[in-house]
Amino acid sequence: MATVIDLDEKLLIGGEWTEAEDGARFDVNDPGTGGRVGSVPNGTEADVKAAIDAAAAALPCWRSTTALERARILRRSADIMRERADEIARTMTSEQGKPLAEAKGEVEYAASFFEWFGGEAERIYGEVVPPMNGANRVLVLRQPVGVVAAITPWNFPAAMMTRKLGPAMAAGCTSVVKPASATPLTAALVLRCIEDAGAPAGVVNLITSRDAGMVANTIFTDARVRKISFTGSTEIGKDLIRASAEQVKRLSLELGGHAPYIIFDDADLEPAVDGLIASKYRNAGQTCVCANRAFVQRGIYDAFLALLKEKVEAMPVGHGLAEGTMIGPLINEAAVEKAHEHVEDAVAKGATLVTGGERLTGEGYDGGSFYKPTILDGVTREMDIFYEETFGPVAGLTVFDTEDEAIDYANDSIYGLASYFHTRDYARLMRVAERLEYGIVGANAGIISAANAPFGGMKQSGYGREGGSVGIDEYLDVKYVLMGGVGVV
Ligand code: NAP
């Protein structure tokens, strides 16, 4: 399939769409064909500084707008995103690879953060606390932290950005955004929605650059940037924790995941299979909440595996813009190699390849990074896939006998983002949900993300929460004011 998008975007600095200071640009390619889909400026250190200048200049005015005004702009941003859903989704599919239906779903999901945080803007309440001394009065204020930097990944090019910009704008913060260099075009289209919704110049600024290290260094060494919100790999997240020490920057980190998916004997078979498929194969297995390990109780194992195989083999793989595609390409060749290495390692250590296990080439796949949806049977703790995030369409199954054994398997990970299980036993549902060491638990549900819920991880999956009623706290400072000598003593 020929690539159909041809989009050249720019940086957004202080309300102006501009080229990089030195005029350099880089191409964005379609992972489904290898073809060019557009280009963006390769932002320099001077550009990052200019974006921080713009965000700092816009801050005094933006932080003093009324909550109602900020809410209106956020809701309008959501409406405009929805009006442009087709254009944004096609661009997203072209640069990221996910099937068009999934891309449209992501645009709606991304817009929902603007809507949700529009509501939250109006509920940034403080407190009046009963004083310890009758002469005093005690107030608690919640104020915007200031200039925020947002660094986002390529797997959800729109939603990972709005999940940060929504609460930042609602709180009264201004932002500099650095999207992944694989998917900067979607980011530019989302920022155009915010601009067209009436956000004043400098409230959101966009830096595209291939030099993420330089961007991060410039952000971390500028005292005006008070907070960095990062979504990406645990490895880079750890670098950012170290970098934050110098100026004691506030951080929110949404990092890697390695979700367990447990199916108990008493689960409804088909919803459990469909849940695992939705969790595992959505976005070709490239989500932080993807099931990476499936633990299936012995009594249901054979039936589960047979139905899973039938459904996985029926999933059409192809370009994301092709009609009917359910599995698109992986983001690049390195991603294909990593998935294949996990499969080869598992098979070499005794796992059985049930289906898949190979890259796809030939008609419809040439130039792209396609990997056949794969199932491995008999995964053990000796295999890399048991402990490492695959980020590809590979499901590894392990049989278990008891609830304790399943919990032990599931919690045996350095990650703690999402987890899932299926059961019809209500007592077990509550018990297992409480015992899983994960920030998110899907009970009889394979899709768990929503703007109204606090999303975030434990252990090496990061800290901070995005979405829900607590999401805005990440962008607010709490200040306590003691007013002396004002009361009747
Ligand atoms: P990544 O390599 O860590 O990149 C994420 C972002 O960080 C990109 O914008 C990247 O820029 C930038 N970056 C790269 N090197 C950097 C550096 N030295 N300093 C600062 N920023 C740097 O991760 P990814 O491969 O894009 O995304 C996949 C990972 O994200 C997976 O581990 C996944 O689990 C995780 N993820 C987590 C969540 C969550 O909510 N917990 C959600 C989605 C994804 P360039 O693109 O220019 O390199």
Coordinates of C-alpha atoms and ligand atoms in Angstrom, one line a residue:
M1 CA 0.0 0.0 0.0
A2 CA 1.4 3.4 -1.0
T3 CA 1.8 6.0 1.8
V4 CA -0.8 8.7 1.4
I5 CA 0.2 11.4 3.9
D6 CA 2.6 14.1 2.9
L7 CA 2.8 16.6 5.8
D8 CA 5.6 19.0 6.6
E9 CA 5.1 20.5 10.1
K10 CA 6.9 23.1 12.2
L11 CA 7.9 24.0 15.7
L12 CA 5.5 26.0 17.8
I13 CA 7.2 28.6 19.9
G14 CA 5.3 31.5 21.5
G15 CA 2.4 31.2 19.1
E16 CA 4.5 31.1 16.0
W17 CA 5.0 28.0 13.8
T18 CA 8.6 28.2 12.9
E19 CA 11.6 26.3 11.4
A20 CA 14.5 25.2 13.6
E21 CA 17.0 28.0 14.2
D22 CA 19.5 26.4 11.8
G23 CA 16.8 25.3 9.3
A24 CA 17.5 21.6 9.7
R25 CA 14.7 19.1 9.3
F26 CA 14.3 15.4 9.5
D27 CA 12.0 13.0 7.7
V28 CA 9.2 10.9 9.3
N29 CA 8.7 7.5 7.8
D30 CA 5.8 5.0 7.5
P31 CA 6.6 1.8 9.4
G32 CA 4.2 -0.1 7.1
T33 CA 6.1 0.8 3.9
G34 CA 9.3 2.5 4.8
G35 CA 8.1 5.5 2.7
R36 CA 8.3 9.1 3.7
V37 CA 5.2 10.7 5.2
G38 CA 6.5 14.1 6.0
S39 CA 9.1 16.0 7.9
V40 CA 9.6 18.3 10.9
P41 CA 12.3 20.7 12.1
N42 CA 15.2 19.2 14.0
G43 CA 15.0 21.6 17.0
T44 CA 18.3 22.9 18.5
E45 CA 19.3 24.0 22.0
A46 CA 18.4 27.6 21.0
D47 CA 15.0 26.5 20.0
V48 CA 14.4 24.7 23.3
K49 CA 15.5 27.8 25.2
A50 CA 13.2 29.9 23.1
A51 CA 10.3 27.6 23.8
I52 CA 11.1 27.8 27.6
D53 CA 11.2 31.6 27.3
A54 CA 7.8 31.6 25.6
A55 CA 6.3 29.3 28.2
A56 CA 7.8 31.4 31.0
A57 CA 6.5 34.6 29.4
A58 CA 3.0 33.2 29.0
L59 CA 2.8 31.8 32.6
P60 CA 1.8 35.0 34.6
C61 CA -1.2 35.6 32.4
W62 CA -2.3 32.0 32.0
R63 CA -2.1 31.2 35.6
S64 CA -4.4 34.1 36.4
T65 CA -7.1 33.2 33.9
T66 CA -10.3 31.9 35.5
A67 CA -10.8 28.2 35.8
L68 CA -13.9 28.7 33.7
E69 CA -11.8 30.2 30.8
R70 CA -9.3 27.4 30.9
A71 CA -12.0 24.8 31.0
R72 CA -13.7 26.4 28.0
I73 CA -10.4 26.2 26.0
L74 CA -9.9 22.6 27.0
R75 CA -13.4 21.6 26.0
R76 CA -13.1 23.4 22.7
S77 CA -9.8 21.7 22.1
A78 CA -11.5 18.3 22.6
D79 CA -14.3 19.3 20.2
I80 CA -11.8 20.4 17.5
M81 CA -9.9 17.2 17.9
R82 CA -13.1 15.2 17.3
E83 CA -13.9 17.4 14.2
R84 CA -10.4 16.6 12.8
A85 CA -10.4 12.9 14.0
D86 CA -10.1 11.5 10.5
E87 CA -7.1 13.7 9.5
I88 CA -5.3 13.1 12.9
A89 CA -6.0 9.4 12.8
R90 CA -4.7 9.0 9.2
T91 CA -1.6 10.9 10.1
M92 CA -1.1 8.7 13.2
T93 CA -1.5 5.5 11.3
S94 CA 0.9 6.7 8.6
E95 CA 3.7 7.5 11.0
Q96 CA 3.0 5.0 13.8
G97 CA 1.4 2.1 12.0
K98 CA -1.6 1.2 14.2
P99 CA -4.8 0.2 12.3
L100 CA -7.0 3.2 11.4
A101 CA -9.8 2.1 13.7
E102 CA -7.4 2.0 16.6
A103 CA -6.0 5.4 15.6
K104 CA -9.6 6.9 15.6
G105 CA -10.1 5.3 19.0
E106 CA -7.0 7.0 20.3
V107 CA -8.1 10.4 19.0
E108 CA -11.3 10.0 21.0
Y109 CA -9.4 8.8 24.0
A110 CA -6.9 11.7 23.7
A111 CA -9.7 14.3 23.4
S112 CA -11.4 12.8 26.5
F113 CA -8.4 14.1 28.6
F114 CA -9.1 17.6 27.5
E115 CA -12.7 17.2 28.4
W116 CA -12.1 15.5 31.7
F117 CA -9.5 18.1 32.8
G118 CA -11.7 20.9 31.7
G119 CA -14.0 19.7 34.5
E120 CA -11.1 19.3 36.9
A121 CA -10.0 22.9 36.3
E122 CA -13.1 24.1 38.0
R123 CA -12.5 21.9 41.1
I124 CA -9.1 23.0 42.2
Y125 CA -10.3 23.7 45.7
G126 CA -8.2 24.8 48.6
E127 CA -9.0 24.3 52.3
V128 CA -9.7 26.4 55.4
V129 CA -8.2 24.4 58.3
P130 CA -9.4 24.9 62.0
P131 CA -6.5 26.7 63.7
M132 CA -4.5 25.5 66.7
N133 CA -4.5 29.0 68.1
G134 CA -7.7 31.0 68.0
A135 CA -5.9 34.1 66.8
N136 CA -4.8 32.5 63.6
R137 CA -6.4 31.4 60.4
V138 CA -5.0 28.6 58.2
L139 CA -5.5 28.4 54.5
V140 CA -4.3 25.8 52.1
L141 CA -3.9 26.9 48.5
R142 CA -3.3 24.8 45.4
Q143 CA -1.4 26.7 42.8
P144 CA 0.1 25.8 39.4
V145 CA 3.7 24.5 39.6
G146 CA 4.8 26.8 36.7
V147 CA 6.5 25.8 33.4
V148 CA 6.2 22.1 32.6
A149 CA 8.1 20.0 30.1
A150 CA 6.4 16.9 28.7
I151 CA 8.3 14.2 26.9
T152 CA 6.2 11.6 25.2
P153 CA 6.6 8.2 23.4
W154 CA 5.6 7.0 19.9
N155 CA 3.1 4.3 20.9
F156 CA 0.2 6.6 21.7
P157 CA 1.3 9.8 19.9
A158 CA -1.8 11.8 20.8
A159 CA -3.1 10.4 24.1
M160 CA 0.2 10.4 26.0
M161 CA 0.5 14.1 25.2
T162 CA -3.1 15.2 26.1
R163 CA -2.8 13.2 29.3
K164 CA -0.1 15.7 30.3
L165 CA -1.2 18.9 28.5
G166 CA -4.8 18.5 29.7
P167 CA -4.0 18.7 33.5
A168 CA -1.1 21.1 33.0
M169 CA -3.4 23.6 31.1
A170 CA -6.2 23.0 33.6
A171 CA -3.9 23.8 36.5
G172 CA -2.7 27.0 35.0
C173 CA 0.7 25.7 33.9
T174 CA 2.4 26.5 30.5
S175 CA 4.3 23.7 28.7
V176 CA 7.0 22.7 26.3
V177 CA 6.3 19.4 24.6
K178 CA 8.9 17.0 23.1
P179 CA 7.2 14.2 21.2
A180 CA 9.0 11.0 20.1
S181 CA 10.9 11.6 16.9
A182 CA 9.1 8.7 15.2
T183 CA 5.7 10.4 15.6
P184 CA 6.0 14.2 15.7
L185 CA 3.3 14.9 13.0
T186 CA 0.4 13.8 15.2
A187 CA 1.8 15.9 18.0
A188 CA 1.8 19.0 15.7
L189 CA -1.9 18.4 14.7
V190 CA -3.0 18.1 18.3
L191 CA -1.2 21.3 19.2
R192 CA -3.0 23.0 16.3
C193 CA -6.3 22.0 17.9
I194 CA -5.3 23.6 21.2
E195 CA -4.2 26.8 19.3
D196 CA -7.4 27.0 17.3
A197 CA -9.4 26.5 20.5
G198 CA -8.0 29.9 21.7
A199 CA -5.1 29.0 23.9
P200 CA -2.9 32.2 24.2
A201 CA 0.5 32.2 22.6
G202 CA 3.1 30.4 24.6
V203 CA 0.7 28.3 26.7
V204 CA 1.8 25.2 24.7
N205 CA 5.0 25.0 22.7
L206 CA 6.3 22.2 20.5
I207 CA 9.9 21.1 20.0
T208 CA 10.6 18.3 17.6
S209 CA 14.1 17.1 17.6
R210 CA 16.2 14.0 17.0
D211 CA 18.5 15.0 19.9
A212 CA 16.4 14.0 22.9
G213 CA 19.4 14.1 25.2
M214 CA 20.1 17.7 24.3
V215 CA 16.4 18.6 24.8
A216 CA 16.3 16.9 28.2
N217 CA 19.6 18.5 29.3
T218 CA 18.4 22.0 28.3
I219 CA 15.1 21.4 30.2
F220 CA 16.8 20.0 33.3
T221 CA 19.3 22.8 33.6
D222 CA 16.8 25.6 33.2
A223 CA 15.5 26.7 36.6
R224 CA 12.3 28.0 35.1
V225 CA 11.1 24.5 34.3
R226 CA 9.6 23.3 37.5
K227 CA 8.3 19.9 36.5
I228 CA 8.9 17.2 33.9
S229 CA 6.3 14.6 33.0
F230 CA 7.8 11.7 31.1
T231 CA 6.3 8.7 29.5
G232 CA 8.7 6.2 28.0
S233 CA 11.1 3.4 28.9
T234 CA 12.3 2.7 32.4
E235 CA 15.9 3.0 31.3
I236 CA 15.5 6.7 30.2
G237 CA 13.2 7.3 33.2
K238 CA 16.1 6.3 35.5
D239 CA 18.4 8.8 33.7
L240 CA 15.8 11.5 34.3
I241 CA 15.6 10.7 38.0
R242 CA 19.4 11.3 38.2
A243 CA 19.2 14.5 36.1
S244 CA 16.4 15.8 38.3
A245 CA 18.6 15.7 41.4
E246 CA 20.7 18.8 40.5
Q247 CA 17.8 21.3 40.6
V248 CA 15.4 19.0 42.6
K249 CA 12.9 19.0 39.7
R250 CA 9.5 17.5 40.2
L251 CA 9.0 14.4 38.1
S252 CA 6.1 12.2 37.0
L253 CA 7.2 9.0 35.4
E254 CA 5.0 6.6 33.3
L255 CA 7.5 3.9 32.5
G256 CA 7.6 0.3 31.2
G257 CA 5.2 -2.4 32.0
H258 CA 5.1 -6.2 31.9
A259 CA 1.5 -7.1 32.6
P260 CA 0.4 -10.5 33.9
Y261 CA -2.9 -11.9 32.5
I262 CA -4.3 -14.6 34.8
I263 CA -7.2 -16.8 33.7
F264 CA -8.7 -18.9 36.5
D265 CA -10.6 -22.2 35.8
D266 CA -14.0 -20.6 36.5
A267 CA -13.6 -17.8 34.0
D268 CA -15.9 -17.4 31.1
L269 CA -13.8 -18.8 28.3
E270 CA -14.6 -16.5 25.3
P271 CA -14.5 -13.1 27.2
A272 CA -11.2 -14.2 28.7
V273 CA -9.7 -15.1 25.3
D274 CA -11.0 -11.8 23.8
G275 CA -9.7 -9.9 26.8
L276 CA -6.2 -11.3 26.4
I277 CA -6.3 -10.6 22.7
A278 CA -7.4 -7.0 23.2
S279 CA -4.7 -6.5 25.8
K280 CA -1.9 -8.3 24.1
Y281 CA -2.3 -7.6 20.4
R282 CA -3.7 -4.0 20.4
N283 CA -1.2 -1.7 18.7
A284 CA 0.7 -4.9 17.7
G285 CA 1.6 -5.5 21.3
Q286 CA 3.3 -2.1 21.7
T287 CA 1.5 -0.7 24.7
C288 CA 2.8 -0.3 28.3
V289 CA -0.3 -2.0 29.6
C290 CA 0.1 -5.0 27.2
A291 CA -0.2 -8.5 28.7
N292 CA 3.2 -10.0 28.4
R293 CA 2.7 -13.1 30.4
A294 CA -0.5 -15.2 30.4
F295 CA -1.0 -17.5 33.4
V296 CA -3.8 -20.0 32.7
Q297 CA -5.2 -22.5 35.3
R298 CA -4.8 -26.2 34.4
G299 CA -8.5 -27.0 34.1
I300 CA -9.2 -24.4 31.4
Y301 CA -5.7 -24.4 29.7
D302 CA -6.4 -26.6 26.7
A303 CA -9.7 -25.0 25.8
F304 CA -8.2 -21.5 26.3
L305 CA -5.1 -22.2 24.1
A306 CA -7.2 -23.8 21.3
L307 CA -9.6 -20.8 21.1
L308 CA -6.8 -18.3 21.4
K309 CA -4.9 -20.0 18.5
E310 CA -8.0 -20.0 16.3
K311 CA -8.7 -16.3 17.0
V312 CA -5.1 -15.1 16.7
E313 CA -4.6 -16.9 13.4
A314 CA -7.7 -15.2 12.0
M315 CA -6.4 -11.6 12.7
P316 CA -5.5 -9.9 9.4
V317 CA -2.0 -8.4 9.4
G318 CA -1.3 -5.5 7.1
H319 CA -0.9 -1.8 6.6
G320 CA -2.9 0.2 9.1
L321 CA -4.8 2.1 6.4
A322 CA -5.8 -1.2 4.6
E323 CA -9.4 -2.2 5.1
G324 CA -9.8 -4.8 7.8
T325 CA -6.3 -4.8 9.3
M326 CA -6.2 -5.8 12.9
I327 CA -2.4 -5.9 13.3
G328 CA -0.2 -3.2 11.8
P329 CA 3.6 -3.0 11.6
L330 CA 5.9 -2.6 14.5
I331 CA 7.5 0.8 14.9
N332 CA 10.8 -0.3 13.3
E333 CA 13.2 -3.1 12.5
A334 CA 14.7 -3.1 16.0
A335 CA 11.3 -3.8 17.4
V336 CA 10.8 -6.8 15.1
E337 CA 14.3 -8.1 16.1
K338 CA 13.5 -7.8 19.8
A339 CA 10.2 -9.7 19.5
H340 CA 11.9 -12.4 17.4
E341 CA 14.8 -12.7 19.9
H342 CA 12.2 -13.3 22.7
V343 CA 10.6 -16.0 20.6
E344 CA 13.9 -17.7 19.7
D345 CA 15.1 -17.6 23.3
A346 CA 11.9 -19.1 24.6
V347 CA 11.9 -21.9 22.0
A348 CA 15.6 -22.6 22.6
K349 CA 14.7 -23.0 26.3
G350 CA 11.8 -25.4 25.7
A351 CA 8.7 -23.4 24.9
T352 CA 6.5 -24.6 22.0
L353 CA 5.7 -22.3 19.1
V354 CA 1.9 -22.6 18.7
T355 CA 1.6 -20.0 15.9
G356 CA 3.6 -17.2 14.3
G357 CA 7.2 -16.7 15.3
E358 CA 8.3 -15.1 12.0
R359 CA 8.6 -11.7 10.3
L360 CA 6.3 -11.1 7.4
T361 CA 7.7 -10.2 4.0
G362 CA 6.5 -10.2 0.4
E363 CA 3.4 -8.6 -1.1
G364 CA 1.8 -6.1 1.3
Y365 CA 4.7 -6.2 3.7
D366 CA 7.7 -5.1 1.7
G367 CA 9.5 -2.1 3.2
G368 CA 7.5 -2.5 6.5
S369 CA 8.3 -4.0 9.9
F370 CA 5.7 -6.7 10.2
Y371 CA 5.8 -9.6 12.7
K372 CA 3.3 -12.5 12.7
P373 CA 1.1 -12.6 15.8
T374 CA 2.6 -15.3 17.9
I375 CA 1.7 -17.7 20.7
L376 CA 4.2 -19.5 22.9
D377 CA 3.2 -22.4 25.1
G378 CA 5.1 -23.5 28.1
V379 CA 6.9 -20.3 29.1
T380 CA 9.1 -20.6 32.2
R381 CA 11.0 -18.2 34.5
E382 CA 14.2 -19.2 32.6
M383 CA 13.1 -17.3 29.5
D384 CA 13.7 -13.6 28.7
I385 CA 10.0 -13.1 27.9
F386 CA 9.1 -13.9 31.5
Y387 CA 10.9 -10.9 32.8
E388 CA 11.4 -8.4 29.9
E389 CA 8.9 -6.2 28.1
T390 CA 8.6 -7.6 24.6
F391 CA 6.7 -4.7 23.0
G392 CA 5.5 -6.9 20.1
P393 CA 2.7 -9.3 19.2
V394 CA 3.9 -12.3 21.2
A395 CA 1.8 -14.0 23.9
G396 CA 3.6 -16.4 26.2
L397 CA 1.4 -18.9 28.2
T398 CA 2.3 -20.6 31.5
V399 CA 0.1 -23.2 33.3
F400 CA -0.6 -22.9 37.0
D401 CA -2.6 -24.9 39.6
T402 CA -3.3 -22.7 42.6
E403 CA -4.2 -19.1 43.3
D404 CA -1.1 -18.5 45.3
E405 CA 1.1 -19.8 42.5
A406 CA -0.6 -17.4 40.0
I407 CA -0.1 -14.5 42.4
D408 CA 3.6 -15.5 42.9
Y409 CA 4.1 -15.6 39.1
A410 CA 2.3 -12.4 38.5
N411 CA 4.2 -10.4 41.1
D412 CA 7.6 -11.7 40.1
S413 CA 8.5 -8.6 38.1
I414 CA 10.4 -5.4 38.5
Y415 CA 7.4 -3.7 36.9
G416 CA 4.1 -2.8 38.4
L417 CA 1.9 -1.0 35.9
A418 CA -1.1 -3.1 34.7
S419 CA -2.4 -6.5 35.6
Y420 CA -5.4 -8.5 34.6
F421 CA -7.4 -11.6 35.7
H422 CA -10.6 -13.4 34.9
T423 CA -12.8 -15.2 37.4
R424 CA -16.5 -15.5 38.2
D425 CA -15.8 -15.9 41.9
Y426 CA -16.5 -12.6 43.7
A427 CA -14.5 -13.3 46.8
R428 CA -11.5 -14.3 44.7
L429 CA -12.0 -11.1 42.5
M430 CA -11.6 -8.9 45.6
R431 CA -8.8 -11.0 47.1
V432 CA -6.7 -11.2 43.9
A433 CA -7.2 -7.5 43.1
E434 CA -5.8 -6.6 46.5
R435 CA -2.8 -9.0 46.2
L436 CA -1.5 -7.9 42.8
E437 CA 1.4 -5.4 43.1
Y438 CA 0.2 -3.3 40.2
G439 CA -1.1 0.3 39.9
I440 CA -3.9 -0.9 37.6
V441 CA -6.0 -4.1 37.8
G442 CA -8.4 -5.2 35.1
A443 CA -10.8 -7.8 36.6
N444 CA -12.7 -9.5 33.8
A445 CA -11.6 -6.7 31.5
G446 CA -8.7 -6.5 29.0
I447 CA -9.0 -2.7 28.2
I448 CA -8.5 -0.5 31.3
S449 CA -7.4 3.0 30.2
A450 CA -9.9 5.9 30.7
A451 CA -9.5 9.6 31.4
N452 CA -11.6 9.4 34.7
A453 CA -9.3 6.8 36.3
P454 CA -5.9 7.3 37.9
F455 CA -3.3 5.7 35.6
G456 CA 0.1 4.9 36.8
G457 CA 2.5 2.3 38.1
M458 CA 4.3 0.8 41.1
K459 CA 7.9 -0.4 41.4
Q460 CA 10.0 0.4 38.3
S461 CA 6.9 1.3 36.2
G462 CA 7.3 4.8 37.7
Y463 CA 5.5 7.2 40.0
G464 CA 2.7 9.8 39.7
R465 CA -0.7 9.3 38.3
E466 CA -2.3 10.6 35.1
G467 CA -6.1 11.0 34.8
G468 CA -8.8 10.7 37.4
S469 CA -9.4 13.2 40.2
V470 CA -5.7 12.9 41.3
G471 CA -4.2 13.6 37.8
I472 CA -4.2 17.4 38.3
D473 CA -2.3 17.2 41.6
E474 CA 0.9 16.4 39.6
Y475 CA 0.7 20.0 38.2
L476 CA -0.2 21.8 41.5
D477 CA 1.9 23.0 44.4
V478 CA 0.2 22.9 47.8
K479 CA 0.9 26.1 49.8
Y480 CA -0.2 26.7 53.4
V481 CA -0.8 30.3 54.6
L482 CA -0.9 31.0 58.3
M483 CA -2.7 34.3 59.0
G484 CA -1.7 35.6 62.5
G485 CA -3.6 37.9 64.7
V486 CA -6.8 37.9 62.8
G487 CA -9.2 36.0 65.2
V488 CA -10.9 36.9 68.4
V489 CA -8.7 35.5 71.2
Ligands
NAP1 P1 11.8 5.9 25.1 O1 12.9 5.5 24.1 O2 12.2 6.0 26.5 O3 11.4 7.3 24.5 C1 10.3 8.1 25.1 C2 10.6 9.5 24.9 O4 11.9 9.9 25.5 C3 10.8 9.9 23.4 O5 10.3 11.2 23.2 C4 12.3 9.9 23.2 O6 12.7 10.7 22.2 C5 12.7 10.5 24.6 N1 14.1 10.2 24.9 C6 15.0 9.4 24.3 N2 16.2 9.5 24.9 C7 16.1 10.4 25.9 C8 17.0 11.0 26.8 N3 18.2 10.6 26.9 N4 16.5 11.9 27.7 C9 15.2 12.3 27.6 N5 14.3 11.9 26.7 C10 14.7 10.9 25.9 O7 10.6 5.0 25.0 P2 9.8 4.6 23.7 O8 10.5 3.5 23.0 O9 9.4 5.8 22.8 O10 8.4 4.1 24.3 C11 8.2 2.8 24.7 C12 8.3 2.7 26.2 O11 7.4 3.6 26.8 C13 8.0 1.3 26.7 O12 8.9 0.9 27.8 C14 6.6 1.5 27.3 O13 6.2 0.6 28.3 C15 6.7 2.9 27.8 N6 5.3 3.5 27.9 C16 4.8 3.7 29.2 C17 3.6 4.2 29.3 C18 3.0 4.4 30.7 O14 2.0 5.1 30.8 N7 3.6 3.9 31.7 C19 2.8 4.6 28.2 C20 3.4 4.4 26.9 C21 4.6 3.8 26.8 P3 13.1 10.1 20.7 O15 11.9 9.5 20.2 O16 13.5 11.3 19.9 O17 14.2 9.1 21.0

